[in-house]
Short mmCIF file of C-alpha atoms and ligand atoms in Angstrom, two decimals:
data_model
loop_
_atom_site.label_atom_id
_atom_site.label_comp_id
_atom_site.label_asym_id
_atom_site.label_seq_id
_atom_site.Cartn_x
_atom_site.Cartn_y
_atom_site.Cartn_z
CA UNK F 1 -66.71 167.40 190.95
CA UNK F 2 -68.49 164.25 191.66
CA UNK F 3 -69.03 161.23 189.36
CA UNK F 4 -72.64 162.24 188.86
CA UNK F 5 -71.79 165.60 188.60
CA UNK F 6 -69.23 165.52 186.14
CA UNK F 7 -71.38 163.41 183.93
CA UNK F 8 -74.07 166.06 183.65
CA UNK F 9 -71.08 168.63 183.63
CA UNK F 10 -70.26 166.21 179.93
CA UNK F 11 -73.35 165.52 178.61
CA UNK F 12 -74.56 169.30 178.93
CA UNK F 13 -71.10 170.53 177.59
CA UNK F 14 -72.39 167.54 175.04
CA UNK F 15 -75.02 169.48 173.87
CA UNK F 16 -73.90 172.93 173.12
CA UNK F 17 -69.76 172.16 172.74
CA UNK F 18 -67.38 173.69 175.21
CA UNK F 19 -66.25 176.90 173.58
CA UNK F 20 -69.29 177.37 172.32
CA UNK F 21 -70.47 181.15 172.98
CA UNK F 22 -74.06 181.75 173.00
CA UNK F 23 -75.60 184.79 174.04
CA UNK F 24 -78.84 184.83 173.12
CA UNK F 25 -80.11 184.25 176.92
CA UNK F 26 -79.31 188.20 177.55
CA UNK F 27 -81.66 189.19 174.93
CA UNK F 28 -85.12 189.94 175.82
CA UNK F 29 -87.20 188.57 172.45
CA UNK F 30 -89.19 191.94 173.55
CA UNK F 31 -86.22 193.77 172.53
CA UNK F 32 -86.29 193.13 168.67
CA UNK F 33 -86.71 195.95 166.79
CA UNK F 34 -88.58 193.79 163.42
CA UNK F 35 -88.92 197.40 162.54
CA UNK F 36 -85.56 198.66 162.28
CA UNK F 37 -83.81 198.71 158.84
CA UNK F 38 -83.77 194.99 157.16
CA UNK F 39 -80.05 194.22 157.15
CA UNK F 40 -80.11 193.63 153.97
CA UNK F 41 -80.57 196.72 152.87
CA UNK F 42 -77.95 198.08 154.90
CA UNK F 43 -79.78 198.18 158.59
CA UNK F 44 -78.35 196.05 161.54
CA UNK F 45 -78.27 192.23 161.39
CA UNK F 46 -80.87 190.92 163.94
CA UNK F 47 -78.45 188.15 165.41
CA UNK F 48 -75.17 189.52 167.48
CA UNK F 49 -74.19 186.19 168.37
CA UNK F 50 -72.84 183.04 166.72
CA UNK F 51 -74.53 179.70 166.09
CA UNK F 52 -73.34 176.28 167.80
CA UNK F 53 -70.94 175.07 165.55
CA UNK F 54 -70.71 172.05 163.44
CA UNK F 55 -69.52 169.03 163.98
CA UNK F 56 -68.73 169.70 167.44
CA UNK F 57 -65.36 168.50 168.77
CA UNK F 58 -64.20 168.54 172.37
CA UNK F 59 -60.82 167.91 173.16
CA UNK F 60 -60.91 166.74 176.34
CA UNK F 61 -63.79 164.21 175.95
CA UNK F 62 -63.67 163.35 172.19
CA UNK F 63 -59.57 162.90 171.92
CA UNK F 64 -58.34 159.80 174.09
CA UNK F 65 -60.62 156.99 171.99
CA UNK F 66 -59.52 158.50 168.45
CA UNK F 67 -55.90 158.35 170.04
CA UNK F 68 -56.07 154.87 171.02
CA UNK F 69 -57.51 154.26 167.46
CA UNK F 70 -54.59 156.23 166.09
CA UNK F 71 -51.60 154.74 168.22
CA UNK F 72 -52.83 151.16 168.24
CA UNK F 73 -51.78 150.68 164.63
CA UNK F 74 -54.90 148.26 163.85
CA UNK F 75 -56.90 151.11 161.23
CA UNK F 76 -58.41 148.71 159.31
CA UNK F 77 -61.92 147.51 160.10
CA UNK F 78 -61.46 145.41 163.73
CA UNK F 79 -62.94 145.60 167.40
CA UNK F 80 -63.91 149.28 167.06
CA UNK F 81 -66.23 148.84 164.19
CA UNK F 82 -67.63 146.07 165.82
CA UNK F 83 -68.67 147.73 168.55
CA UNK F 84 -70.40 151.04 166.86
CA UNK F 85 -72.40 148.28 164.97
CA UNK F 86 -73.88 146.78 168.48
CA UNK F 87 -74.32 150.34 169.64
CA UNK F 88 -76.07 151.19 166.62
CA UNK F 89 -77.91 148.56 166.53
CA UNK F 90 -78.46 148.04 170.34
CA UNK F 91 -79.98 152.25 169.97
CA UNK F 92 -82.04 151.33 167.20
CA UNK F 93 -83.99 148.16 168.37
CA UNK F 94 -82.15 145.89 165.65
CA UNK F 95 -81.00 142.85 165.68
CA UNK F 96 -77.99 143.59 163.38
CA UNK F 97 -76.17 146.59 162.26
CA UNK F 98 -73.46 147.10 159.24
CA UNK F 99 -71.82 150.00 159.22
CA UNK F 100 -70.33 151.03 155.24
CA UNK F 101 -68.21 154.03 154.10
CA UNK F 102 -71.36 156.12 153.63
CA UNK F 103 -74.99 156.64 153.30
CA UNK F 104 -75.25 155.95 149.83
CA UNK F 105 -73.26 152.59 149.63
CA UNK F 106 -75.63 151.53 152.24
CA UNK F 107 -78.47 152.28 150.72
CA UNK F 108 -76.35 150.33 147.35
CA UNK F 109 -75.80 147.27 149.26
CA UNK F 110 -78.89 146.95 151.02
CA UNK F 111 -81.03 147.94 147.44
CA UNK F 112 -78.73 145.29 146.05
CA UNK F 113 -78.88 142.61 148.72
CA UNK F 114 -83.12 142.75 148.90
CA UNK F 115 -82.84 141.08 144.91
CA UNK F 116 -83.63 144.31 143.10
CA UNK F 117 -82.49 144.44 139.63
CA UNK F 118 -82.96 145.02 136.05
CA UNK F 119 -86.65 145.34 135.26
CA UNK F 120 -88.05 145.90 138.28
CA UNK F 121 -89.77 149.29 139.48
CA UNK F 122 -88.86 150.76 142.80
CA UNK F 123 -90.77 153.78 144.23
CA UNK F 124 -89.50 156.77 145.56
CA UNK F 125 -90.19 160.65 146.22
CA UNK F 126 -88.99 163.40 144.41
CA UNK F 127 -88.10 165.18 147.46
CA UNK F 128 -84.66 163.68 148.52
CA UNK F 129 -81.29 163.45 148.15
CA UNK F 130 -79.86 162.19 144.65
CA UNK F 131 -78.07 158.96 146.91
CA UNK F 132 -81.70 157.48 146.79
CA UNK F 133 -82.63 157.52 143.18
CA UNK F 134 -78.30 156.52 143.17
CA UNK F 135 -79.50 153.09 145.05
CA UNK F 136 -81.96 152.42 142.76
CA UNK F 137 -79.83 153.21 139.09
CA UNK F 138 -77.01 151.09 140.44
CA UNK F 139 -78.65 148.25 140.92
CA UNK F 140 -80.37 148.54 137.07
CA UNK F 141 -83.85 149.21 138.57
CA UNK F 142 -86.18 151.53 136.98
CA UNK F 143 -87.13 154.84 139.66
CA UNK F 144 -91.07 155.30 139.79
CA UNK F 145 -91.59 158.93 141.48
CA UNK F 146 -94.32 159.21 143.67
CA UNK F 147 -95.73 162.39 144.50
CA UNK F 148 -95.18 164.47 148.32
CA UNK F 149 -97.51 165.47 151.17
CA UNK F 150 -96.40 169.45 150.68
CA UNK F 151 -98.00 169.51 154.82
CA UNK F 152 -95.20 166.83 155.78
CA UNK F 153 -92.27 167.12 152.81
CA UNK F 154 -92.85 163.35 152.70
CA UNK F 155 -93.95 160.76 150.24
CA UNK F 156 -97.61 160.68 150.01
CA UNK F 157 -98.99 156.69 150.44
CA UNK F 158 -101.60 157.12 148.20
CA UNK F 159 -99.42 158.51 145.11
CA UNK F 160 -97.45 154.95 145.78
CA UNK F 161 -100.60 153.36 145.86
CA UNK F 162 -101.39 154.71 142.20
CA UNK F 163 -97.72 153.37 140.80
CA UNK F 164 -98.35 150.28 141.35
CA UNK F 165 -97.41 148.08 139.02
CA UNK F 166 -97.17 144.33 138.19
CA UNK F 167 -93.18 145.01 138.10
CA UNK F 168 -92.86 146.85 141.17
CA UNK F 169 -90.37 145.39 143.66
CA UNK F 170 -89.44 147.78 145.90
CA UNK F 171 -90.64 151.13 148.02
CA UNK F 172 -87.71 153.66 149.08
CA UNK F 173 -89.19 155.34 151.55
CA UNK F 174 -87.19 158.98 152.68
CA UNK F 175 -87.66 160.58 156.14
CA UNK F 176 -86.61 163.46 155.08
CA UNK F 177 -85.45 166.42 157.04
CA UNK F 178 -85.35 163.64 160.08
CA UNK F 179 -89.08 163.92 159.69
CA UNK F 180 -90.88 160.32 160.16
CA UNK F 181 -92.74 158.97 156.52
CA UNK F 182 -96.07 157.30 157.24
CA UNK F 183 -94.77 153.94 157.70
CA UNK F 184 -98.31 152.52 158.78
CA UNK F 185 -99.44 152.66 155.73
CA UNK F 186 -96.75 152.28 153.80
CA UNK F 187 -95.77 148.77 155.71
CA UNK F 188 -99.65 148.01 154.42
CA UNK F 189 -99.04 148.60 151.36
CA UNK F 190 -95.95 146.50 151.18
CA UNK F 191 -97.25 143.59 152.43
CA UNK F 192 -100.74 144.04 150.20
CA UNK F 193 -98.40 143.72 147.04
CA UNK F 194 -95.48 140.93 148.58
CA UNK F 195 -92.81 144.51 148.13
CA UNK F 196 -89.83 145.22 150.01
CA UNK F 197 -89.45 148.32 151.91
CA UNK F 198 -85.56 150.23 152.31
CA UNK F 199 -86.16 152.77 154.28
CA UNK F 200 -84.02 155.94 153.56
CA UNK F 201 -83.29 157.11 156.90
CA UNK F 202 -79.96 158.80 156.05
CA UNK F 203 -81.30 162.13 157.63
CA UNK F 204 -83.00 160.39 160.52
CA UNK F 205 -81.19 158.44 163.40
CA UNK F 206 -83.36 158.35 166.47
CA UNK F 207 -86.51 159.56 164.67
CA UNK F 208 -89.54 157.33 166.11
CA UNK F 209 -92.89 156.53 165.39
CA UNK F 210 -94.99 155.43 168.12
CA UNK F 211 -91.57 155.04 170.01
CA UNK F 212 -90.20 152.72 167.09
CA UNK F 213 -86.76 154.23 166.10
CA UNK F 214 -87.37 154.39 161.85
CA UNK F 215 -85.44 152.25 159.84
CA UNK F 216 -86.77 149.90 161.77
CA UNK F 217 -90.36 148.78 160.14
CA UNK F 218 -88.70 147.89 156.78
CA UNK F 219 -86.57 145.08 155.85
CA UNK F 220 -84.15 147.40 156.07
CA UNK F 221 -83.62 151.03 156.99
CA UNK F 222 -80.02 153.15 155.91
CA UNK F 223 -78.31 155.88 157.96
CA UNK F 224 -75.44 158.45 156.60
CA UNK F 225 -72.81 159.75 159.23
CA UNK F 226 -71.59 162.49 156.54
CA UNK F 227 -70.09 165.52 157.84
CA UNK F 228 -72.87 167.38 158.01
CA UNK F 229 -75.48 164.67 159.41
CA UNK F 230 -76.59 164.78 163.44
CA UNK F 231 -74.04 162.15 164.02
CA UNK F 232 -71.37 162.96 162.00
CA UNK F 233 -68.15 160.88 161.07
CA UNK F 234 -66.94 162.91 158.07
CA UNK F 235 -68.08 159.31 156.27
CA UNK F 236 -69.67 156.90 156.91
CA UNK F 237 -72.84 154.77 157.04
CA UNK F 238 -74.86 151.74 158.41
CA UNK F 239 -77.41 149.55 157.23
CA UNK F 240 -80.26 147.85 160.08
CA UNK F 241 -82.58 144.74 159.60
CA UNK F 242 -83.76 142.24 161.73
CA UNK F 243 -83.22 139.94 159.00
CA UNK F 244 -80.15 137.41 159.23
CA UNK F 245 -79.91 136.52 155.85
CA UNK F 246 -80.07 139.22 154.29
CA UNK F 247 -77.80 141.14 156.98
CA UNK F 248 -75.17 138.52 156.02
CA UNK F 249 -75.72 139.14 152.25
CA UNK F 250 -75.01 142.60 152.72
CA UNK F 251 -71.50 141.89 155.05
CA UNK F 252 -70.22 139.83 152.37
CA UNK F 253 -71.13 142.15 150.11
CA UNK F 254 -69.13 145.07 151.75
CA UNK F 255 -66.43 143.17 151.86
CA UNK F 256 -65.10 141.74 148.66
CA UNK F 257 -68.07 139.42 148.30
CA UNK F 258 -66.45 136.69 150.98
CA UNK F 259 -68.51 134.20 152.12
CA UNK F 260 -70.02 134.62 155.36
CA UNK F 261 -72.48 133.53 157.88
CA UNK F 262 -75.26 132.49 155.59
CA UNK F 263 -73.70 133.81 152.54
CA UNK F 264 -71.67 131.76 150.34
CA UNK F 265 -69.04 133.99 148.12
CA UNK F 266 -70.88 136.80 145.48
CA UNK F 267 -70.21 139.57 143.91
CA UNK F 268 -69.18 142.07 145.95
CA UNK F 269 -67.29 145.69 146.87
CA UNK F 270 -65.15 147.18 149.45
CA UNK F 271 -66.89 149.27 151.76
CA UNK F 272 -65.52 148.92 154.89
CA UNK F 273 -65.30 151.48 157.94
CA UNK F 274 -61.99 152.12 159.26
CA UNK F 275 -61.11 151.83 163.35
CA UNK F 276 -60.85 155.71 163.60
CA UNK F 277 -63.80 156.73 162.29
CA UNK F 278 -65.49 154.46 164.60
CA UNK F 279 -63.84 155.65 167.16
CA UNK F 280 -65.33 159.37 166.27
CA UNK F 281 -68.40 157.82 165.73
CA UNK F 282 -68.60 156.30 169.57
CA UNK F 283 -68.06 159.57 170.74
CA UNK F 284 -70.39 161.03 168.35
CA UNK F 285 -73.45 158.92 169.45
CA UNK F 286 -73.18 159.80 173.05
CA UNK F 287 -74.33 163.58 171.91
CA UNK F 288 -76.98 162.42 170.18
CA UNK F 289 -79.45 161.54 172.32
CA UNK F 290 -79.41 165.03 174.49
CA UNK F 291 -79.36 166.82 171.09
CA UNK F 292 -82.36 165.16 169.68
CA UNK F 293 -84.33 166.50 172.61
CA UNK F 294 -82.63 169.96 172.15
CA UNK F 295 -83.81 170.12 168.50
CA UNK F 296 -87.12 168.57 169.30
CA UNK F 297 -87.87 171.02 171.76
CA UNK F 298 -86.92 174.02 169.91
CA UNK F 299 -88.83 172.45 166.91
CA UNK F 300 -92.07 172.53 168.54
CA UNK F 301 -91.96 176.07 169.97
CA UNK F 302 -90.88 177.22 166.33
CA UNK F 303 -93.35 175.41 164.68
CA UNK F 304 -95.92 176.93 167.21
CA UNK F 305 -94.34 180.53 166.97
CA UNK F 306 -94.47 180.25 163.31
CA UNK F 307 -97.87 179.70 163.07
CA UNK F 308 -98.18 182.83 164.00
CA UNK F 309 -96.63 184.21 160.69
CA UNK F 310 -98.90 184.84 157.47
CA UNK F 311 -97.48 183.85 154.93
CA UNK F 312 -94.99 181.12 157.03
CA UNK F 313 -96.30 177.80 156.84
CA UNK F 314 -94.20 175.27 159.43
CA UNK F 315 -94.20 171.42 158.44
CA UNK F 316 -96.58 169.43 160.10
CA UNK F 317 -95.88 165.55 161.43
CA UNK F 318 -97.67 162.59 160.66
CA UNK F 319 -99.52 160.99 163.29
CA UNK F 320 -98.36 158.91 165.93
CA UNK F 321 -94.68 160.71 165.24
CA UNK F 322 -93.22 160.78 168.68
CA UNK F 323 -89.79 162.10 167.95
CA UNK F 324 -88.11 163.81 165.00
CA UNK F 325 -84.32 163.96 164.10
CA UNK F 326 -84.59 167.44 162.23
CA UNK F 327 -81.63 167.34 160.32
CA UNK F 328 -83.32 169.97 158.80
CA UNK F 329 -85.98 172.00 159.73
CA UNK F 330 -88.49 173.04 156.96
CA UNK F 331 -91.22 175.72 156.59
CA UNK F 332 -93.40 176.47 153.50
CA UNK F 333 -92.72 180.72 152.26
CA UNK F 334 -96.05 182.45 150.40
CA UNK F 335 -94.81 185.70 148.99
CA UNK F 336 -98.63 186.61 148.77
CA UNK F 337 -97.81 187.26 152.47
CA UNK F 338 -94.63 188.86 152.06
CA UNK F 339 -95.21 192.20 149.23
CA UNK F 340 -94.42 189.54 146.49
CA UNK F 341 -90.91 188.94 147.78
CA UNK F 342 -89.41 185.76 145.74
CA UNK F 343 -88.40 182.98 147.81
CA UNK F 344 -84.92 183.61 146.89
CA UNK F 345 -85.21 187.63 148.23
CA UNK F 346 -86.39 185.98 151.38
CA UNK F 347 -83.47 183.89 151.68
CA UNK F 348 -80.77 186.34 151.14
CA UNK F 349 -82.89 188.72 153.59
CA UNK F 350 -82.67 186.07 156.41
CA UNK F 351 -79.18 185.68 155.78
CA UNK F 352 -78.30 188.81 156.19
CA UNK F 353 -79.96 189.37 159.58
CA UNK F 354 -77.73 186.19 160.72
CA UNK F 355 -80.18 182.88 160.07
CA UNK F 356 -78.68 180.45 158.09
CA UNK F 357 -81.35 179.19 155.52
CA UNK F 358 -81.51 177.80 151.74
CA UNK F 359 -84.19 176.82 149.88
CA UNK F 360 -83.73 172.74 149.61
CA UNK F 361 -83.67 170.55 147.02
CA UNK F 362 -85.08 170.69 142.99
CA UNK F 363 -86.95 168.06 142.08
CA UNK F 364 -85.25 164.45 141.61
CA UNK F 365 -87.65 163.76 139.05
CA UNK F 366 -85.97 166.12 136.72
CA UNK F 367 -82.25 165.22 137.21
CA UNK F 368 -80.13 164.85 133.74
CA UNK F 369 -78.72 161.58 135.35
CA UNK F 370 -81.90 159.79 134.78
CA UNK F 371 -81.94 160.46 130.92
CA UNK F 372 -78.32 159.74 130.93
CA UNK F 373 -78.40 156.30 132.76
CA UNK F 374 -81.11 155.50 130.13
CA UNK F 375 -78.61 154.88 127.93
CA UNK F 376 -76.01 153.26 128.72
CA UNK F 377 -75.18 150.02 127.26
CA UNK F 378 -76.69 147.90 130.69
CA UNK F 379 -79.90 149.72 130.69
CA UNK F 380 -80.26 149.42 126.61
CA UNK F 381 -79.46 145.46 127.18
CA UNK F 382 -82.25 145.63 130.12
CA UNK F 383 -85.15 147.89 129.12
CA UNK F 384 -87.05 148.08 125.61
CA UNK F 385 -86.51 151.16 123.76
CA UNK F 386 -89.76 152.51 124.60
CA UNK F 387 -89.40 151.73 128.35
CA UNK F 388 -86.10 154.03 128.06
CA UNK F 389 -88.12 156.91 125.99
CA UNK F 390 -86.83 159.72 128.67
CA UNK F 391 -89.94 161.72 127.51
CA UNK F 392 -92.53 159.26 128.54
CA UNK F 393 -90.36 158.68 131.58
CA UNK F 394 -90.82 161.90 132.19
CA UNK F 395 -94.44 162.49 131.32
CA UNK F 396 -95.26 159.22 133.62
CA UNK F 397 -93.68 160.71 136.60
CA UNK F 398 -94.75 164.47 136.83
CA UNK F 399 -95.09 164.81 140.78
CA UNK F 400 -96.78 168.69 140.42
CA UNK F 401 -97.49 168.90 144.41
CA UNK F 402 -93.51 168.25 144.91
CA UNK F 403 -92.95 171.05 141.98
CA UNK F 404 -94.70 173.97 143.74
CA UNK F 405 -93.50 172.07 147.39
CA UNK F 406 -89.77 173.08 145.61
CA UNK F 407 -90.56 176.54 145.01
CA UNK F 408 -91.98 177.01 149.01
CA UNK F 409 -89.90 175.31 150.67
CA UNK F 410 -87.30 177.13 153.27
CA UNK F 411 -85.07 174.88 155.31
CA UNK F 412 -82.91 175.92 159.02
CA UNK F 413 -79.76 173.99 159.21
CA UNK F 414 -79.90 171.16 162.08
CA UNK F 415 -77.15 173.40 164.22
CA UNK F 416 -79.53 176.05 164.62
CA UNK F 417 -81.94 174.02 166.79
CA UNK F 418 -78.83 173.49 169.35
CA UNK F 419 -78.94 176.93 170.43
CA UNK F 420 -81.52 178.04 173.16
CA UNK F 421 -84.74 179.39 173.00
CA UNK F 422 -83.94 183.17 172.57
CA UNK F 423 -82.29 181.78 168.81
CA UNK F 424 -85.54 181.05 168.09
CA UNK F 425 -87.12 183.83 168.84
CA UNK F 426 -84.59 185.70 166.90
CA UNK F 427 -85.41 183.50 163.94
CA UNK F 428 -89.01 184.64 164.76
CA UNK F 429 -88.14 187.88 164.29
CA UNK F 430 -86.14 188.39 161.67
CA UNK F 431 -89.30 186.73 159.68
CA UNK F 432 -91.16 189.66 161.09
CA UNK F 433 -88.81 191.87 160.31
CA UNK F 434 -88.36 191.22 156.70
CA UNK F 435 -92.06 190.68 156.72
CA UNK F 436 -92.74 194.15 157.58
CA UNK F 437 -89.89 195.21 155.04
CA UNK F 438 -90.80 193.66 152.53
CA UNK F 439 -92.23 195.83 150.39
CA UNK F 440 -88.89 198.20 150.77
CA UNK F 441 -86.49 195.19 150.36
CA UNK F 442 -88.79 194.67 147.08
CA UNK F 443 -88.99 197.80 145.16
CA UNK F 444 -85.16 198.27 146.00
CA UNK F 445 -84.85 194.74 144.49
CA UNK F 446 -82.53 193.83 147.15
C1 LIG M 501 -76.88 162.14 153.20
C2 LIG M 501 -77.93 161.35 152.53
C3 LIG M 501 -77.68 160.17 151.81
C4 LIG M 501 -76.30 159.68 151.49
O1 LIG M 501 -75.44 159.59 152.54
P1 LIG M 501 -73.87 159.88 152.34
O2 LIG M 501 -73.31 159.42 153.63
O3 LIG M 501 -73.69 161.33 152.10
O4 LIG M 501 -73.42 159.04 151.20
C5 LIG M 501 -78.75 159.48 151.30
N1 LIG M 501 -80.00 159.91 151.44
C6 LIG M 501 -80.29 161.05 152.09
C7 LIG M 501 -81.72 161.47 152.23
C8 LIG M 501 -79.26 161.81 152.65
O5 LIG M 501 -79.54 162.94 153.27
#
């Protein structure tokens, strides 16, 4: 094999994993039965062949730079960490990278490091990951939940707009899914009330807008390499800004609060990345480009196929999105469509034919830690006891669009849009299938 040949030989073995077995090229989507007996009630599961695995580890390609890590001795943060931050950085369009133990110390530091404290209001959506509304209880900041888009799963700028207050300080954007947040207007709105924007891009490397990676049109924007995530490390995470200052405030602060570059010595933690897991990181990125086209790919033609559906309502993206990460993939289920299935029916129904699915998050709004934060002894030394009423916190942040969004929403796992396109037309059709079912898989409340 040539050199140019055995680097397409990698990066295409890149994509799917060697040892990865994927059939689903010799099936004909014209060969579905979506009539044939749901698998959940005892039929046939639709899919006969497995999913690409996650994370995906190749021996041959992945090993020698862990090794090196590994036999060098030097595991502590040195030239290895280093250098994943100027990748990182270099693949987002930043000036500076920081890479952290995880997502949600990043999004700590860098909530931290932007001056948000006790007192001030910082916006976010309901629809996320508890690490956001984390970010924002750590540093003794009050969460202000702004409503959803239910057509894009993201934050909606003109429920920000309406929470607007003389003590917000902060919006916390989430790209949820991978999928880009209206940043236009959200960036407007920022600078129209002097606030600063974190962007939550934990499920989003390589998303863009208008070819501008995300994370990149706040002051700052946070990544997670988590197990799970499209570039994953097991742990890990990195914080991007163009800002010096503040970049420097948040190295000191990940590391014991030393002084450094612009920063003089502050209060600090210990959240350094160790040589190895950069090392698996480095390896990491260099599938990450060819899979974001993979999953971008399939995306479309499943959002188009589903369209299709009654009943099956894709996500759409916001304008001007030119690429998503689709760490998750989510679609909108009306059981109107489907004989009065329950979501949760539908789910178990899918999973059965072989389509790994779940039904997402509950609303952050309505998490006991909020109460329970309320009153400890910082936030009573902070907050006036009204301020800290958990039923007026409550009543002042109702987000009903992101309620019934909760009870719709059906997500596919980011490893599912690595296979080819005859996965997704068996996703396709086991919707159909169950769809025609449905009203047998309901009355034998399967
Ligand atoms: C994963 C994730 C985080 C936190 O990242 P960790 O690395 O798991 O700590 C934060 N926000 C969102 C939206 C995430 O998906």
């Amino acid at each position: 094999m040539n050199n140019k040949g055995r680097r397409s030989f990698i990066k295409k073995s890149a994509v799917i994993g060697l040892g990865a077995t994927l059939s689903f090229d010799k099936v004909l989507p014209t060969v579905f039965n979506t009539g044939a007996t749901p698998a959940v009630l005892g039929g046939t599961p639709l899919v006969n062949a497995p999913w690409p695995k996650w994370p995906i580890w190749n021996k041959e390609t992945d090993e020698p730079l862990v090794l090196e890590a590994l036999r060098s001795g030097v595991w502590s943060r040195a030239e290895k960490v280093t250098l994943f931050e100027k990748k990182w950085a270099a693949l987002m369009g930043a000036k500076r990278a920081l890479t952290t133990v995880n997502g949600t110390n990043a999004l700590i530091t860098a909530v931290a490091q932007s001056d948000i404290g006790g007192g001030d209001e910082v916006i976010l959506p309901p629809y996320t990951f508890i690490a956001t509304l984390t970010a924002i209880l750590n540093a003794g900041a009050m969460p202000v939940f702004a409503d959803v888009n239910p057509d894009t799963f993201l934050i909606d700028p003109e429920a920000i707009r309406k929470k607007i207050t003389p003590r917000t300080r902060a919006i916390l954007p989430v790209h949820i899914c991978g999928l880009p947040a209206d940043m236009g207007s959200i960036m407007q709105i920022a600078k129209q009330h002097n606030l600063v924007v974190i962007e939550d891009a934990c499920q989003a490397w390589l998303a863009e807008i208008n070819n501008k990676k995300v994370g990149t049109f706040g002051h700052a924007g946070c990544f997670s390499f988590q197990n799970s995530k499209n570039l994953p490390i097991g742990e890990g995470g990195a914080i991007v800004s163009d800002d010096e200052v503040f970049m420097d405030r948040c190295v000191s602060y990940h590391n014991l609060g030393l002084p450094y570059g612009t920063a003089s010595a502050r209060p600090g933690s210990k959240l350094r990345l160790t040589e190895y897991q950069a090392a698996i990181g480095m390896v990491q990125m260099e599938r990450l480009l060819p899979q974001t086209e993979t999953r971008n790919e399939n995306a479309g033609y499943l959002r188009q196929q589903m369209k299709q559906i009654k009943g099956i309502v894709p996500h759409t993206l916001n304008a001007g999105v030119t690429k998503a990460a689709y760490h998750l993939f989510p679609f909108r289920y009306d059981k109107r469509h489907f004989a009065d299935l329950s979501k949760a029916q539908f789910i178990k129904a899918l999973q059965a034919e072989g389509i790994p699915c779940s039904g997402g998050y509950t609303p952050l709004n309505a998490v006991e830690n909020l109460g329970n934060t309320f009153e400890t002894k910082n936030y009573k030394r902070m907050y006036t006891a009204p301020e800290l009423s958990y039923e007026r916190f409550k009543e002042n942040n109702q987000c009903p669009k992101n309620e019934k969004l909760c009870q719709e929403a059906v997500w596919l796992p980011q490893n599912v849009l690595l296979a080819n396109r005859g996965g997704m037309d068996m996703i396709i059709s086991a919707i159909q299938k169950i769809q025609k079912n449905a009203a047998a898989i309901n009355k034998k409340g399967a």
